[in-house]
């Protein structure tokens, strides 16, 4: 069964303090890895899709990378508005579903 | 705004009752997915429809059922509700199948008393 583990569970940063969020996965035949951002009580908001090891994607202060066993979401000089839960999900195509990790709750203090 | 709409936003009901949650996908999207999110389980896939046909099933209880209509909107029916069914229910849509990005709606918060 596909497994996705995100760490740490929670992360508190000072504004401007860069860090990385980790998503490790155990799947058979990864076809895509997705990052979403979720604000409290809202639906997940799509950030990135990565398809193969070595791939990187960037958007504003966020950069996602992928290896054969894990993905990182790097946050450079975060701002308080980056505070949210960041979800990682894998798609293997075995049954057309996304398998999500439990998320990392990021809090950025001004 | 993802373009996916869900109604109602909130639903409060009693144990043993039946409710229907509604989802309208983004314009042009043929796939609809339903997910349940609870504090302890995280986001769990329930079921997927593509152009009116059921395509994939996750850990969906027998008390739960769904369908996708010819206009592509979808409904999730939850019956014989239990306290443990209290959760956020999300609908997502994508253009097709496979690794097409799934865009999520705002969710329906179900509270079973």
Coordinates of C-alpha atoms in Angstrom, one line a residue:
Chain A
X1 CA 0.0 0.0 0.0
X2 CA 1.2 3.5 -0.8
X3 CA 2.5 5.4 2.2
X4 CA 3.3 9.1 2.5
X5 CA 5.0 10.5 5.6
X6 CA 5.5 14.2 6.2
X7 CA 7.9 15.8 8.7
X8 CA 8.0 17.6 10.9
X9 CA 4.3 17.6 11.9
X10 CA 4.6 21.3 12.8
X11 CA 7.1 24.0 12.2
X12 CA 7.4 27.5 13.6
X13 CA 9.7 30.0 11.9
X14 CA 10.5 33.6 12.3
X15 CA 9.8 35.8 9.3
X16 CA 12.7 35.5 6.9
X17 CA 14.0 32.3 8.4
X18 CA 14.3 29.8 5.5
X19 CA 13.5 26.1 6.0
X20 CA 12.5 22.9 4.3
X21 CA 9.5 20.6 4.6
X22 CA 10.0 16.9 4.0
X23 CA 7.7 14.3 2.3
X24 CA 8.9 10.8 2.1
X25 CA 7.0 8.1 0.2
X26 CA 6.9 4.4 -0.3
X27 CA 5.0 3.5 -3.5
X28 CA 5.1 1.2 -6.4
X29 CA 5.6 3.2 -9.6
X30 CA 5.3 6.9 -8.8
X31 CA 3.6 8.8 -11.6
X32 CA 3.3 12.1 -9.9
X33 CA 3.9 13.9 -6.6
X34 CA 1.7 16.8 -5.7
X35 CA 2.1 19.7 -3.2
X36 CA -1.0 21.5 -1.9
X37 CA -1.4 24.3 0.6
X38 CA -4.4 24.3 2.9
X39 CA -5.7 27.1 5.1
X40 CA -7.9 26.3 8.1
X41 CA -11.4 25.3 7.1
X42 CA -10.6 25.7 3.4
X43 CA -10.0 23.3 0.5
X44 CA -6.5 22.4 -0.5
X45 CA -4.9 24.8 -3.0
X46 CA -2.7 23.3 -5.7
X47 CA 1.0 24.3 -5.7
X48 CA 3.1 21.9 -7.7
X49 CA 3.3 18.6 -9.5
X50 CA 6.6 16.8 -9.9
X51 CA 6.9 13.7 -12.2
X52 CA 10.4 12.4 -12.0
X53 CA 13.5 12.4 -9.8
X54 CA 15.6 15.5 -10.2
X55 CA 12.7 17.7 -11.2
X56 CA 12.4 21.1 -9.5
X57 CA 9.6 23.7 -9.6
X58 CA 9.5 27.2 -8.2
X59 CA 6.8 29.6 -7.3
X60 CA 7.5 32.9 -5.5
X61 CA 9.2 31.8 -2.2
X62 CA 8.5 28.1 -2.7
X63 CA 10.6 25.5 -4.4
X64 CA 9.8 21.9 -4.7
X65 CA 12.3 19.1 -5.4
X66 CA 11.9 15.4 -6.0
X67 CA 14.2 12.4 -5.4
X68 CA 13.4 8.7 -5.7
X69 CA 12.3 8.5 -2.1
X70 CA 11.3 11.9 -1.0
X71 CA 10.3 15.5 -1.9
X72 CA 11.2 18.7 -0.3
X73 CA 9.3 22.0 -0.2
X74 CA 11.9 24.7 0.4
X75 CA 10.6 28.0 1.7
X76 CA 12.9 31.0 1.3
X77 CA 12.5 34.1 3.5
X78 CA 8.9 33.1 4.6
X79 CA 6.3 35.7 5.5
X80 CA 3.4 35.4 7.9
X81 CA 1.0 34.8 5.0
X82 CA 2.9 31.6 4.2
X83 CA 1.4 30.2 7.4
X84 CA -0.7 27.2 6.4
X85 CA -0.7 23.4 6.3
X86 CA 1.3 22.0 3.5
X87 CA 0.1 18.6 2.1
X88 CA 2.0 16.2 -0.1
X89 CA 0.2 13.5 -2.1
X90 CA 1.4 10.8 -4.5
X91 CA -0.3 9.3 -7.5
X92 CA 0.7 5.9 -8.7
X93 CA -2.1 5.2 -11.2
X94 CA -2.9 1.9 -9.5
X95 CA -6.4 3.1 -8.7
X96 CA -6.6 6.7 -9.9
X97 CA -6.4 8.1 -6.4
X98 CA -4.2 10.6 -4.6
X99 CA -2.7 9.3 -1.3
X100 CA -2.1 12.2 1.0
X101 CA 0.3 12.7 3.9
X102 CA -1.0 14.1 7.1
X103 CA 0.5 17.5 6.4
X104 CA 2.9 19.9 8.0
X105 CA 1.5 22.9 9.8
X106 CA 3.7 25.9 9.2
X107 CA 3.5 29.0 11.4
X108 CA 5.6 32.1 10.5
X109 CA 5.9 34.7 13.2
X110 CA 6.4 38.4 12.2
Chain B
X1 CA -11.1 30.3 -6.1
X2 CA -10.6 26.9 -7.7
X3 CA -13.8 27.0 -9.7
X4 CA -15.2 23.9 -7.9
X5 CA -18.3 24.7 -5.9
X6 CA -19.8 22.7 -3.1
X7 CA -23.1 23.0 -1.2
X8 CA -23.9 23.3 1.6
X9 CA -21.0 24.8 3.5
X10 CA -22.2 23.5 6.8
X11 CA -24.5 20.7 7.7
X12 CA -25.6 19.8 11.2
X13 CA -27.7 16.7 11.6
X14 CA -28.5 13.8 14.0
X15 CA -27.3 10.2 14.2
X16 CA -29.2 7.9 11.9
X17 CA -30.1 10.6 9.4
X18 CA -29.3 10.9 5.7
X19 CA -27.7 13.8 4.0
X20 CA -26.7 14.7 0.4
X21 CA -23.7 16.8 -0.4
X22 CA -23.4 18.5 -3.8
X23 CA -20.5 19.3 -6.0
X24 CA -20.1 21.2 -9.3
X25 CA -16.8 20.7 -11.1
X26 CA -14.8 23.3 -12.9
X27 CA -16.0 24.1 -16.4
X28 CA -14.6 21.5 -18.8
X29 CA -13.6 19.0 -16.1
X30 CA -14.9 15.4 -16.5
X31 CA -13.5 13.8 -13.4
X32 CA -14.9 14.3 -9.9
X33 CA -13.4 13.0 -6.7
X34 CA -14.7 12.9 -3.2
X35 CA -12.5 13.0 -0.1
X36 CA -13.1 13.0 3.6
X37 CA -10.9 14.9 6.0
X38 CA -10.9 14.3 9.7
X39 CA -8.4 15.4 12.4
X40 CA -7.0 12.0 13.0
X41 CA -7.1 10.5 9.5
X42 CA -6.1 13.3 7.2
X43 CA -7.5 13.5 3.7
X44 CA -8.9 10.1 2.6
X45 CA -10.0 9.3 -0.9
X46 CA -13.6 8.0 -1.1
X47 CA -14.6 7.7 -4.8
X48 CA -14.0 9.0 -8.3
X49 CA -16.3 9.5 -11.2
X50 CA -15.4 10.2 -14.8
X51 CA -18.0 11.4 -17.3
X52 CA -20.8 9.8 -15.3
X53 CA -19.1 6.4 -14.7
X54 CA -17.5 5.2 -11.4
X55 CA -13.8 4.8 -12.0
X56 CA -12.2 4.2 -8.6
X57 CA -13.2 3.5 -5.1
X58 CA -11.3 4.1 -1.9
X59 CA -12.2 3.4 1.7
X60 CA -15.8 4.4 1.2
X61 CA -18.3 2.9 3.6
X62 CA -21.3 1.0 2.3
X63 CA -23.5 3.6 4.0
X64 CA -22.1 6.1 1.6
X65 CA -22.9 6.4 -2.1
X66 CA -22.3 8.8 -4.9
X67 CA -23.2 9.5 -8.5
X68 CA -22.3 11.9 -11.3
X69 CA -25.1 13.3 -13.4
X70 CA -25.2 14.1 -17.2
X71 CA -24.4 17.7 -16.4
X72 CA -21.3 16.4 -14.6
X73 CA -22.3 17.6 -11.1
X74 CA -21.9 15.0 -8.4
X75 CA -23.7 14.2 -5.2
X76 CA -22.4 12.2 -2.2
X77 CA -25.1 10.6 -0.1
X78 CA -24.4 9.7 3.5
X79 CA -26.9 7.6 5.3
X80 CA -27.4 6.1 8.8
X81 CA -25.0 8.7 10.0
X82 CA -22.8 8.1 13.0
X83 CA -20.9 10.5 15.2
X84 CA -17.7 9.4 13.6
X85 CA -18.9 10.6 10.2
X86 CA -18.4 14.2 11.4
X87 CA -15.7 15.6 9.1
X88 CA -14.9 17.9 6.2
X89 CA -16.0 16.5 2.9
X90 CA -14.2 17.8 -0.2
X91 CA -14.9 17.4 -3.8
X92 CA -12.2 17.8 -6.4
X93 CA -12.2 17.9 -10.2
X94 CA -9.8 17.4 -13.0
X95 CA -9.9 17.5 -16.7
X96 CA -9.4 13.8 -17.3
X97 CA -7.8 10.8 -15.6
X98 CA -4.2 10.0 -14.5
X99 CA -2.0 12.7 -13.2
X100 CA -4.2 15.6 -14.2
X101 CA -4.2 18.2 -11.4
X102 CA -7.1 17.8 -9.0
X103 CA -8.6 21.1 -8.0
X104 CA -10.5 21.1 -4.7
X105 CA -13.7 22.8 -3.7
X106 CA -14.2 24.7 -0.4
X107 CA -15.7 21.7 1.3
X108 CA -18.8 20.8 3.4
X109 CA -18.4 20.6 7.1
X110 CA -20.7 17.9 8.4
X111 CA -21.5 17.7 12.1
X112 CA -23.4 14.7 13.4
X113 CA -24.9 15.2 16.9

